[in-house]
Tab-separated table of N, CA and C in Angstrom:
chain	number	residue	atom	x	y	z
A	20	GLU	N	-35.874	18.114	-8.807
A	20	GLU	CA	-34.385	18.567	-9.562
A	20	GLU	C	-34.002	19.559	-8.113
A	21	GLY	N	-34.722	20.149	-7.442
A	21	GLY	CA	-34.659	20.905	-6.111
A	21	GLY	C	-33.895	20.427	-5.191
A	22	ALA	N	-34.095	18.883	-4.816
A	22	ALA	CA	-33.473	18.108	-3.981
A	22	ALA	C	-32.100	17.916	-4.455
A	23	ALA	N	-32.009	17.341	-5.727
A	23	ALA	CA	-31.082	17.271	-6.335
A	23	ALA	C	-30.009	18.188	-6.025
A	24	ALA	N	-30.501	19.480	-6.503
A	24	ALA	CA	-29.344	20.446	-6.903
A	24	ALA	C	-28.776	20.768	-5.382
A	25	GLY	N	-29.379	20.795	-4.225
A	25	GLY	CA	-28.951	20.867	-3.022
A	25	GLY	C	-27.921	19.749	-2.657
A	26	ARG	N	-27.924	18.500	-3.219
A	26	ARG	CA	-27.191	17.685	-3.305
A	26	ARG	C	-25.765	18.201	-3.585
A	27	VAL	N	-25.763	18.279	-5.253
A	27	VAL	CA	-24.667	18.654	-5.769
A	27	VAL	C	-24.085	20.120	-5.207
A	28	ALA	N	-24.714	20.879	-4.349
A	28	ALA	CA	-24.045	22.006	-3.779
A	28	ALA	C	-23.552	21.383	-2.683
A	29	ASP	N	-24.358	20.477	-1.917
A	29	ASP	CA	-23.416	19.977	-0.573
A	29	ASP	C	-22.302	19.051	-1.413
A	30	MET	N	-22.184	18.575	-2.505
A	30	MET	CA	-21.115	17.985	-3.062
A	30	MET	C	-19.976	18.562	-3.274
A	31	ARG	N	-20.569	19.586	-3.624
A	31	ARG	CA	-19.182	20.716	-3.969
A	31	ARG	C	-18.590	21.497	-3.001
A	32	ALA	N	-19.597	21.993	-1.814
A	32	ALA	CA	-19.149	22.148	-0.541
A	32	ALA	C	-18.005	21.124	-0.056
A	33	LYS	N	-18.112	19.994	0.101
A	33	LYS	CA	-17.572	19.013	1.024
A	33	LYS	C	-16.264	19.035	0.109
A	34	ALA	N	-16.410	19.133	-1.224
A	34	ALA	CA	-15.248	19.114	-2.253
A	34	ALA	C	-13.937	20.202	-1.912
A	35	ASP	N	-14.729	21.538	-1.711
A	35	ASP	CA	-14.306	22.526	-1.330
A	35	ASP	C	-13.286	22.495	0.298
A	36	LYS	N	-14.542	21.924	0.971
A	36	LYS	CA	-13.591	22.114	2.501
A	36	LYS	C	-12.642	20.755	2.148
A	37	ILE	N	-12.497	19.658	1.913
A	37	ILE	CA	-11.375	18.607	1.730
A	37	ILE	C	-10.281	19.404	1.064
A	38	GLU	N	-10.410	20.119	-0.379
A	38	GLU	CA	-9.247	20.614	-0.696
A	38	GLU	C	-8.862	21.949	0.071
A	39	ARG	N	-9.406	22.526	0.572
A	39	ARG	CA	-8.914	23.647	1.520
A	39	ARG	C	-7.693	23.164	2.615
A	40	ALA	N	-8.235	22.093	3.289
A	40	ALA	CA	-7.505	21.360	4.523
A	40	ALA	C	-6.635	20.383	3.668
A	41	LEU	N	-6.753	20.229	2.481
A	41	LEU	CA	-5.702	19.691	1.624
A	41	LEU	C	-4.619	20.199	1.530
A	42	VAL	N	-4.732	21.496	1.171
A	42	VAL	CA	-3.335	22.845	1.291
A	42	VAL	C	-2.640	22.465	2.390
A	43	VAL	N	-2.448	22.483	3.657
A	43	VAL	CA	-1.837	22.309	4.169
A	43	VAL	C	-1.523	20.851	4.409
A	44	SER	N	-2.148	20.164	4.450
A	44	SER	CA	-1.864	18.687	4.566
A	44	SER	C	-0.820	18.135	3.899
A	45	ARG	N	-0.951	18.660	2.328
A	45	ARG	CA	-0.104	18.256	1.283
A	45	ARG	C	1.209	18.626	1.413
A	46	SER	N	1.047	19.909	1.802
A	46	SER	CA	2.557	20.542	2.006
A	46	SER	C	3.270	19.794	3.284
A	47	VAL	N	2.741	19.306	4.742
A	47	VAL	CA	3.328	18.519	5.506
A	47	VAL	C	3.536	16.641	4.963
A	48	LEU	N	2.636	16.270	4.073
A	48	LEU	CA	3.063	15.236	3.630
A	48	LEU	C	4.276	14.895	2.923
A	49	GLU	N	4.192	15.835	1.768
A	49	GLU	CA	5.132	15.873	1.038
A	49	GLU	C	6.143	16.168	1.452
A	50	SER	N	6.380	16.927	2.791
A	50	SER	CA	8.086	16.932	3.262
A	50	SER	C	8.247	15.304	3.900
A	51	LYS	N	7.086	14.889	4.708
A	51	LYS	CA	7.734	13.622	5.319
A	51	LYS	C	7.895	12.645	3.916
A	52	ILE	N	7.233	12.507	3.147
A	52	ILE	CA	7.495	11.591	1.763
A	52	ILE	C	8.871	12.127	1.319
A	53	ALA	N	9.288	13.221	1.327
A	53	ALA	CA	10.769	13.691	0.753
A	53	ALA	C	11.788	13.274	1.784
A	54	GLU	N	11.521	13.578	2.907
A	54	GLU	CA	12.485	13.257	4.122
A	54	GLU	C	12.596	11.359	4.274
A	55	ALA	N	11.668	11.061	3.982
A	55	ALA	CA	11.509	9.622	4.090
A	55	ALA	C	12.119	9.049	2.401
A	56	ARG	N	12.097	9.377	1.539
A	56	ARG	CA	12.627	9.411	0.245
A	56	ARG	C	14.359	9.287	0.469
A	57	LEU	N	14.706	10.632	1.119
A	57	LEU	CA	16.022	10.991	1.491
A	57	LEU	C	16.769	10.056	1.920
A	58	LYS	N	16.149	9.530	3.369
A	58	LYS	CA	16.532	8.408	3.936
A	58	LYS	C	16.869	6.931	3.524
A	59	ALA	N	15.835	6.835	2.427
A	59	ALA	CA	16.142	5.638	1.907
A	59	ALA	C	17.294	5.706	0.773
A	60	LYS	N	17.575	7.036	0.305
A	60	LYS	CA	18.788	6.976	-0.568
A	60	LYS	C	20.283	6.928	0.078
A	61	LYS	N	20.331	7.046	1.423
A	61	LYS	CA	21.509	7.389	2.441
A	61	LYS	C	21.868	5.692	2.603
A	62	GLU	N	22.667	5.337	1.595
A	62	GLU	CA	23.212	3.987	1.873
A	62	GLU	C	24.268	3.646	2.718
A	63	ASP	N	25.021	5.037	2.896
A	63	ASP	CA	26.071	4.927	4.034
A	63	ASP	C	25.511	5.069	5.579
A	64	GLU	N	24.454	5.345	5.453
A	64	GLU	CA	23.744	5.646	6.985
A	64	GLU	C	22.991	4.268	7.332
A	65	PHE	N	22.238	3.969	6.401
A	65	PHE	CA	21.154	3.140	6.955
A	65	PHE	C	21.261	1.913	6.118
A	66	SER	N	20.868	0.765	6.512
A	66	SER	CA	21.099	-0.860	6.108
A	66	SER	C	20.051	-1.002	4.957
A	67	ALA	N	20.177	-1.859	4.449
A	67	ALA	CA	19.206	-1.941	3.384
A	67	ALA	C	17.690	-2.146	3.690
A	68	ALA	N	17.490	-3.151	5.063
A	68	ALA	CA	16.374	-3.032	5.449
A	68	ALA	C	15.698	-1.758	5.891
A	69	GLU	N	16.429	-1.088	6.661
A	69	GLU	CA	15.892	0.217	7.181
A	69	GLU	C	15.376	0.886	5.702
A	70	ARG	N	16.407	1.008	4.937
A	70	ARG	CA	15.934	2.002	3.719
A	70	ARG	C	14.679	1.331	3.163
A	71	LYS	N	14.554	0.271	3.222
A	71	LYS	CA	13.428	-0.612	2.702
A	71	LYS	C	12.160	0.144	3.630
A	72	LEU	N	12.212	0.122	4.996
A	72	LEU	CA	11.198	0.688	5.493
A	72	LEU	C	11.101	1.834	5.278
A	73	PHE	N	11.845	2.944	5.130
A	73	PHE	CA	11.762	4.401	4.712
A	73	PHE	C	10.889	4.373	3.487
A	74	LEU	N	11.187	3.554	2.535
A	74	LEU	CA	10.329	3.495	0.993
A	74	LEU	C	9.172	3.216	1.294
A	75	LEU	N	8.801	2.198	2.140
A	75	LEU	CA	7.118	1.999	2.520
A	75	LEU	C	6.475	2.872	3.267
A	76	GLU	N	7.119	3.559	4.182
A	76	GLU	CA	6.521	4.154	4.798
A	76	GLU	C	6.180	5.956	3.657
A	77	ALA	N	7.324	5.921	2.927
A	77	ALA	CA	6.868	6.971	1.499
A	77	ALA	C	5.697	6.519	0.987
A	78	GLN	N	5.874	5.254	0.579
A	78	GLN	CA	4.787	4.806	-0.243
A	78	GLN	C	3.361	4.883	0.374
A	79	LYS	N	3.198	4.984	1.784
A	79	LYS	CA	2.039	4.903	2.347
A	79	LYS	C	1.678	6.251	2.575
A	80	LEU	N	2.737	7.163	2.811
A	80	LEU	CA	2.067	8.600	3.066
A	80	LEU	C	1.749	9.069	1.207
A	81	GLU	N	2.219	8.568	0.316
A	81	GLU	CA	1.920	8.947	-0.952
A	81	GLU	C	0.704	8.309	-1.078
A	82	ASP	N	0.524	7.137	-0.773
A	82	ASP	CA	-1.252	6.909	-1.022
A	82	ASP	C	-2.094	7.804	-0.129
A	83	GLU	N	-1.691	8.034	1.013
A	83	GLU	CA	-2.636	8.713	1.576
A	83	GLU	C	-3.019	10.303	1.114
A	84	LEU	N	-1.883	10.799	0.599
A	84	LEU	CA	-2.280	12.088	-0.181
A	84	LEU	C	-3.058	11.683	-1.232
A	85	ILE	N	-2.698	10.824	-2.146
A	85	ILE	CA	-3.445	10.686	-3.063
A	85	ILE	C	-4.719	10.499	-2.888
A	86	ASN	N	-5.369	9.744	-1.890
A	86	ASN	CA	-6.402	9.285	-1.665
A	86	ASN	C	-7.355	10.731	-1.187
A	87	LYS	N	-6.531	11.577	-0.483
A	87	LYS	CA	-7.345	12.786	-0.328
A	87	LYS	C	-7.871	13.458	-1.628
A	88	GLU	N	-6.396	13.547	-2.364
A	88	GLU	CA	-6.878	14.632	-3.631
A	88	GLU	C	-7.974	14.076	-4.358
A	89	THR	N	-7.841	12.506	-4.721
A	89	THR	CA	-9.060	11.626	-5.313
A	89	THR	C	-10.092	12.051	-4.920
A	90	GLU	N	-10.543	11.928	-3.383
A	90	GLU	CA	-11.879	11.981	-2.789
A	90	GLU	C	-12.565	13.265	-3.170
A	91	TYR	N	-11.837	14.370	-3.162
A	91	TYR	CA	-12.791	15.755	-3.570
A	91	TYR	C	-12.464	15.835	-5.237
A	92	LEU	N	-11.864	15.352	-5.784
A	92	LEU	CA	-11.936	15.299	-7.462
A	92	LEU	C	-13.029	14.469	-7.649
A	93	GLU	N	-13.174	13.494	-6.853
A	93	GLU	CA	-14.480	12.504	-7.311
A	93	GLU	C	-15.663	13.004	-6.801
A	94	LEU	N	-15.694	13.956	-5.864
A	94	LEU	CA	-16.978	14.533	-5.517
A	94	LEU	C	-17.336	15.453	-6.381
A	95	ARG	N	-16.088	16.495	-6.950
A	95	ARG	CA	-16.293	17.488	-8.209
A	95	ARG	C	-17.002	16.609	-9.300
A	96	ARG	N	-16.375	15.713	-9.782
A	96	ARG	CA	-17.049	14.830	-10.887
A	96	ARG	C	-18.141	14.437	-10.691
A	97	ASP	N	-18.622	13.584	-9.394
A	97	ASP	CA	-20.093	13.256	-9.098
A	97	ASP	C	-21.342	14.619	-9.333
A	98	ALA	N	-20.668	15.357	-8.498
A	98	ALA	CA	-21.535	16.809	-8.672
A	98	ALA	C	-21.474	17.257	-10.165
A	99	GLN	N	-20.877	17.365	-10.653
A	99	GLN	CA	-20.960	17.547	-12.127
A	99	GLN	C	-21.878	16.827	-13.089
A	100	VAL	N	-21.459	15.327	-12.710
A	100	VAL	CA	-22.447	14.358	-13.421
A	100	VAL	C	-23.886	14.639	-13.273
A	101	LEU	N	-24.204	14.869	-11.792
A	101	LEU	CA	-25.509	14.759	-11.415
A	101	LEU	C	-26.112	16.218	-11.595
A	102	GLU	N	-25.589	17.263	-11.917
A	102	GLU	CA	-25.768	18.551	-12.070
A	102	GLU	C	-26.305	18.210	-14.026
A	103	ASN	N	-25.408	17.454	-14.104
A	103	ASN	CA	-25.812	17.456	-15.967
A	103	ASN	C	-26.909	16.645	-16.243
A	104	THR	N	-27.937	16.206	-15.005
A	104	THR	CA	-28.738	15.321	-15.522
A	104	THR	C	-30.228	16.393	-15.875
A	105	PHE	N	-30.000	17.661	-15.030
A	105	PHE	CA	-31.180	18.252	-14.887
A	105	PHE	C	-31.207	18.837	-16.651
A	106	SER	N	-32.338	19.188	-16.821
A	106	SER	CA	-32.941	19.533	-17.793
A	106	SER	C	-31.898	21.192	-18.814
A	107	ARG	N	-31.080	21.619	-17.796
A	107	ARG	CA	-30.825	22.984	-18.179
A	107	ARG	C	-29.275	22.834	-18.751
A	108	SER	N	-28.938	21.341	-18.793
A	108	SER	CA	-27.062	21.253	-19.177
A	108	SER	C	-26.952	21.904	-20.401
A	109	ASN	N	-25.671	22.147	-20.740
A	109	ASN	CA	-25.458	22.653	-21.965
A	109	ASN	C	-24.317	22.462	-22.104
A	110	LYS	N	-23.391	22.793	-23.304
A	110	LYS	CA	-22.210	22.474	-23.769
A	110	LYS	C	-21.206	22.888	-22.603
A	111	GLU	N	-21.014	24.093	-22.312
A	111	GLU	CA	-20.098	24.201	-21.036
A	111	GLU	C	-20.248	23.429	-19.801
A	112	ASN	N	-21.349	23.130	-19.518
A	112	ASN	CA	-21.477	22.191	-18.146
A	112	ASN	C	-21.048	20.488	-18.927
A	113	LEU	N	-21.441	20.011	-19.891
A	113	LEU	CA	-20.802	18.928	-20.401
A	113	LEU	C	-19.252	18.678	-20.678
A	114	ASP	N	-18.549	20.086	-20.862
A	114	ASP	CA	-17.387	19.999	-20.682
A	114	ASP	C	-16.761	20.364	-19.599
A	115	LYS	N	-17.334	20.640	-18.661
A	115	LYS	CA	-16.700	20.859	-16.975
A	115	LYS	C	-17.046	19.127	-16.862
A	116	GLU	N	-17.964	18.569	-17.272
A	116	GLU	CA	-18.056	17.052	-16.865
A	116	GLU	C	-17.070	16.364	-17.290
A	117	ALA	N	-16.642	16.355	-18.361
A	117	ALA	CA	-15.860	15.646	-18.909
A	117	ALA	C	-14.166	16.295	-18.509
A	118	ALA	N	-14.453	17.564	-18.071
A	118	ALA	CA	-12.752	17.526	-17.349
A	118	ALA	C	-12.549	16.990	-16.157
A	119	ALA	N	-13.725	16.779	-15.388
A	119	ALA	CA	-13.663	16.407	-14.003
A	119	ALA	C	-13.631	14.943	-14.183
A	120	ILE	N	-14.189	14.044	-15.215
A	120	ILE	CA	-14.038	12.818	-15.275
A	120	ILE	C	-12.219	12.627	-15.608
A	121	ALA	N	-11.737	13.682	-16.681
A	121	ALA	CA	-10.304	13.574	-16.747
A	121	ALA	C	-9.326	13.819	-15.634
A	122	ALA	N	-9.950	14.805	-14.810
A	122	ALA	CA	-9.065	14.795	-13.510
A	122	ALA	C	-8.888	13.364	-12.634
A	123	VAL	N	-10.307	12.869	-12.374
A	123	VAL	CA	-10.081	11.895	-11.778
A	123	VAL	C	-9.623	10.764	-12.482
A	124	ASN	N	-9.327	10.352	-13.353
A	124	ASN	CA	-8.414	9.538	-14.325
A	124	ASN	C	-6.892	10.013	-14.398
A	125	LEU	N	-6.398	10.930	-14.095
A	125	LEU	CA	-5.249	11.613	-14.502
A	125	LEU	C	-4.487	11.058	-12.801
A	126	GLN	N	-5.782	11.334	-11.823
A	126	GLN	CA	-5.119	11.253	-10.718
A	126	GLN	C	-4.962	9.753	-10.335
A	127	GLN	N	-5.649	8.941	-10.817
A	127	GLN	CA	-5.571	7.453	-10.797
A	127	GLN	C	-4.039	7.159	-11.680
A	128	ALA	N	-3.795	7.611	-12.540
A	128	ALA	CA	-2.453	7.651	-13.183
A	128	ALA	C	-1.389	7.860	-12.530
A	129	LYS	N	-1.569	9.190	-11.973
A	129	LYS	CA	-0.570	9.397	-11.092
A	129	LYS	C	-0.382	8.469	-9.908
A	130	ARG	N	-1.494	7.889	-9.355
A	130	ARG	CA	-1.142	6.650	-8.426
A	130	ARG	C	-0.321	5.678	-8.900
A	131	ALA	N	-0.679	5.534	-10.077
A	131	ALA	CA	-0.158	4.425	-10.824
A	131	ALA	C	1.760	4.333	-10.835
A	132	ARG	N	1.740	5.781	-11.697
A	132	ARG	CA	3.504	5.947	-11.822
A	132	ARG	C	3.983	6.114	-10.669
A	133	LYS	N	3.351	6.566	-9.401
A	133	LYS	CA	4.472	6.965	-7.983
A	133	LYS	C	4.292	5.471	-7.457
A	134	SER	N	3.133	4.559	-7.655
A	134	SER	CA	3.672	3.335	-6.982
A	134	SER	C	4.554	2.618	-7.749
A	135	LYS	N	4.750	2.913	-9.289
A	135	LYS	CA	5.922	1.820	-10.038
A	135	LYS	C	7.228	2.415	-9.742
A	136	LYS	N	7.026	3.872	-9.345
A	136	LYS	CA	8.389	4.455	-8.999
A	136	LYS	C	8.928	3.853	-7.558
A	137	ILE	N	8.187	3.910	-6.684
A	137	ILE	CA	8.580	3.325	-5.302
A	137	ILE	C	8.795	1.809	-5.320
A	138	GLN	N	8.176	1.331	-6.160
A	138	GLN	CA	8.189	-0.072	-6.268
A	138	GLN	C	9.518	-0.668	-6.691
A	139	THR	N	10.260	0.369	-7.767
A	139	THR	CA	11.483	0.040	-8.663
A	139	THR	C	12.203	0.254	-7.799
A	140	GLU	N	12.142	1.334	-6.921
A	140	GLU	CA	12.755	1.714	-5.536
A	140	GLU	C	13.037	0.364	-4.574
A	141	LEU	N	12.054	0.170	-4.189
A	141	LEU	CA	11.510	-1.259	-3.318
A	141	LEU	C	12.661	-2.135	-3.869
A	142	ASN	N	12.501	-2.635	-4.994
A	142	ASN	CA	12.916	-3.764	-5.685
A	142	ASN	C	14.838	-3.845	-5.530
A	143	THR	N	15.047	-2.543	-6.093
A	143	THR	CA	16.279	-2.173	-6.001
A	143	THR	C	16.594	-2.564	-4.098
A	144	VAL	N	16.065	-1.878	-3.432
A	144	VAL	CA	16.843	-1.678	-1.931
A	144	VAL	C	16.471	-3.601	-1.214
A	145	THR	N	15.510	-3.893	-1.808
A	145	THR	CA	15.513	-5.844	-1.630
A	145	THR	C	16.413	-6.480	-2.008
A	146	LYS	N	17.212	-6.189	-3.426
A	146	LYS	CA	18.386	-7.079	-4.008
A	146	LYS	C	19.593	-6.409	-2.870
A	147	GLN	N	19.731	-5.233	-2.986
A	147	GLN	CA	20.433	-5.123	-2.155
A	147	GLN	C	20.706	-5.408	-0.627
A	148	ALA	N	19.479	-5.793	0.085
A	148	ALA	CA	19.585	-6.243	1.191
A	148	ALA	C	19.630	-7.895	1.251
A	149	SER	N	19.191	-8.525	0.108
A	149	SER	CA	19.677	-10.121	-0.066
A	149	SER	C	21.224	-10.252	-0.228
A	150	THR	N	21.906	-9.146	-1.359
A	150	THR	CA	23.075	-9.236	-1.176
A	150	THR	C	23.791	-8.937	0.286
A	151	GLU	N	23.273	-7.785	0.801
A	151	GLU	CA	24.178	-7.571	2.037
A	151	GLU	C	24.077	-9.004	2.909
A	152	GLU	N	22.829	-9.549	3.210
A	152	GLU	CA	22.711	-10.583	3.785
A	152	GLU	C	23.329	-11.540	3.680
A	153	LYS	N	23.415	-11.912	2.371
A	153	LYS	CA	24.474	-12.918	1.699
A	153	LYS	C	25.806	-12.882	2.147
A	154	ARG	N	26.445	-11.544	1.946
A	154	ARG	CA	27.578	-11.531	2.495
A	154	ARG	C	27.959	-11.499	3.991
A	155	ILE	N	26.959	-10.998	4.770
A	155	ILE	CA	27.383	-11.218	6.319
A	155	ILE	C	27.205	-12.777	6.628
A	156	ALA	N	26.214	-13.529	5.656
A	156	ALA	CA	26.428	-15.170	6.031
A	156	ALA	C	27.641	-15.773	5.642
A	157	LYS	N	28.072	-15.149	4.219
A	157	LYS	CA	29.409	-15.820	4.000
A	157	LYS	C	30.386	-15.385	5.209
A	158	GLU	N	30.478	-14.221	5.483
A	158	GLU	CA	31.594	-13.811	6.563
A	158	GLU	C	31.309	-14.417	7.710
A	159	VAL	N	30.233	-14.879	8.070
A	159	VAL	CA	30.117	-15.441	9.367
A	159	VAL	C	30.361	-17.203	9.214
A	160	SER	N	30.080	-17.516	8.159
A	160	SER	CA	30.409	-19.299	7.450
A	160	SER	C	32.216	-18.966	7.567
A	161	ASP	N	32.674	-17.958	6.667
A	161	ASP	CA	34.093	-18.093	7.024
A	161	ASP	C	34.766	-17.918	8.294
A	162	PHE	N	34.178	-17.066	8.870
A	162	PHE	CA	34.792	-16.944	10.715
A	162	PHE	C	34.670	-18.397	11.234
A	163	LYS	N	33.192	-19.136	11.318
A	163	LYS	CA	33.284	-20.196	11.787
A	163	LYS	C	34.320	-21.304	11.457
A	164	LYS	N	34.153	-21.320	9.790
A	164	LYS	CA	35.427	-22.146	9.279
A	164	LYS	C	36.855	-21.866	9.806
A	165	GLY	N	37.238	-20.678	10.248
A	165	GLY	CA	38.417	-20.210	10.494
A	165	GLY	C	38.764	-20.845	12.133
A	166	LEU	N	37.693	-20.241	12.554
A	166	LEU	CA	37.790	-20.772	13.971
A	166	LEU	C	37.758	-22.362	14.108
A	167	GLU	N	37.317	-23.231	13.287
A	167	GLU	CA	37.226	-24.768	13.283
A	167	GLU	C	38.642	-25.292	13.196
A	168	ALA	N	39.172	-24.418	12.353
A	168	ALA	CA	40.693	-24.941	11.436
A	168	ALA	C	41.321	-24.332	12.490
A	169	GLU	N	41.323	-23.263	13.203
A	169	GLU	CA	42.348	-23.087	14.583
A	169	GLU	C	41.965	-23.993	15.541
A	170	GLU	N	40.909	-24.230	16.019
A	170	GLU	CA	40.488	-25.349	16.614
A	170	GLU	C	41.562	-26.400	16.687
A	171	GLU	N	40.995	-26.950	15.285
A	171	GLU	CA	41.805	-28.262	14.704
A	171	GLU	C	43.258	-28.033	14.996
A	172	GLU	N	43.711	-27.115	14.586
A	172	GLU	CA	45.219	-26.881	14.677
A	172	GLU	C	45.610	-26.929	16.139
A	173	SER	N	44.803	-26.287	16.878
A	173	SER	CA	45.428	-26.216	18.467
A	173	SER	C	44.841	-27.566	18.807
A	174	ARG	N	44.268	-28.695	18.528
A	174	ARG	CA	44.050	-29.916	19.049
A	174	ARG	C	45.234	-31.024	18.314
A	175	LEU	N	45.872	-30.415	17.288
A	175	LEU	CA	46.629	-31.450	16.519
A	175	LEU	C	48.075	-31.110	17.019
A	176	ALA	N	48.040	-29.626	17.151
A	176	ALA	CA	49.652	-28.990	18.325
A	176	ALA	C	49.456	-30.069	19.621
A	177	LYS	N	48.154	-29.978	20.262
A	177	LYS	CA	48.322	-30.426	21.725
A	177	LYS	C	48.694	-31.757	21.723
A	178	ALA	N	47.986	-32.746	20.691
A	178	ALA	CA	48.277	-33.938	20.773
A	178	ALA	C	49.501	-34.284	20.560
A	179	GLU	N	50.138	-33.400	19.647
A	179	GLU	CA	51.824	-33.606	19.067
A	179	GLU	C	52.469	-33.305	20.561
A	180	ARG	N	52.111	-32.792	21.356
A	180	ARG	CA	52.951	-32.048	22.366
A	180	ARG	C	52.888	-33.284	23.232
A	181	GLU	N	51.293	-33.777	23.518
A	181	GLU	CA	51.354	-34.908	24.500
A	181	GLU	C	52.043	-36.215	23.994
A	182	LYS	N	52.051	-36.358	22.931
A	182	LYS	CA	52.785	-37.468	22.073
A	182	LYS	C	54.729	-37.513	22.166
A	183	GLU	N	55.209	-36.113	22.378
A	183	GLU	CA	56.257	-35.915	22.266
A	183	GLU	C	56.778	-36.035	23.965
A	184	GLU	N	56.022	-35.532	24.773
A	184	GLU	CA	56.107	-35.803	26.185
A	184	GLU	C	56.099	-37.212	27.143
A	185	ASN	N	54.816	-37.696	26.246
A	185	ASN	CA	54.905	-39.406	26.348
A	185	ASN	C	56.260	-40.187	26.013
A	186	LEU	N	56.949	-39.515	25.402
A	186	LEU	CA	58.109	-40.516	24.479
A	186	LEU	C	59.432	-39.796	25.542
């Protein structure tokens, strides 16, 4: 039990260290996420393809943040579960274990919600990009048809002039 108690203390210390480091990095990551998401909303400044890249960057940063948060929550959960294998477990320790397990589960649900939200935004931007590409392709096609029509008119006019000159 002594060695296991040492492992529990080490797990908790590591969780504390990760959580402390996360205080600063969370604020930095959340700022970057907010900035990327804001750029993704600026339809007048960025193309749909650029906005999609901003959303993908936000998603990557969200995953990074959630992974860090999940790591320390899992360490706390595992430490509590291990501690509860000791002979002196009581109701309070069992309640802490249940709360630690619930915290990890809630973190996984948070990941799913954030992923769903970003995926919805990605789908919207992808549709907009597709619409934009189709519009551009149509404009190019119409332009080419216009040029071909002008060339045909010019060719016919030239042929008509040559015919008149030959008469």
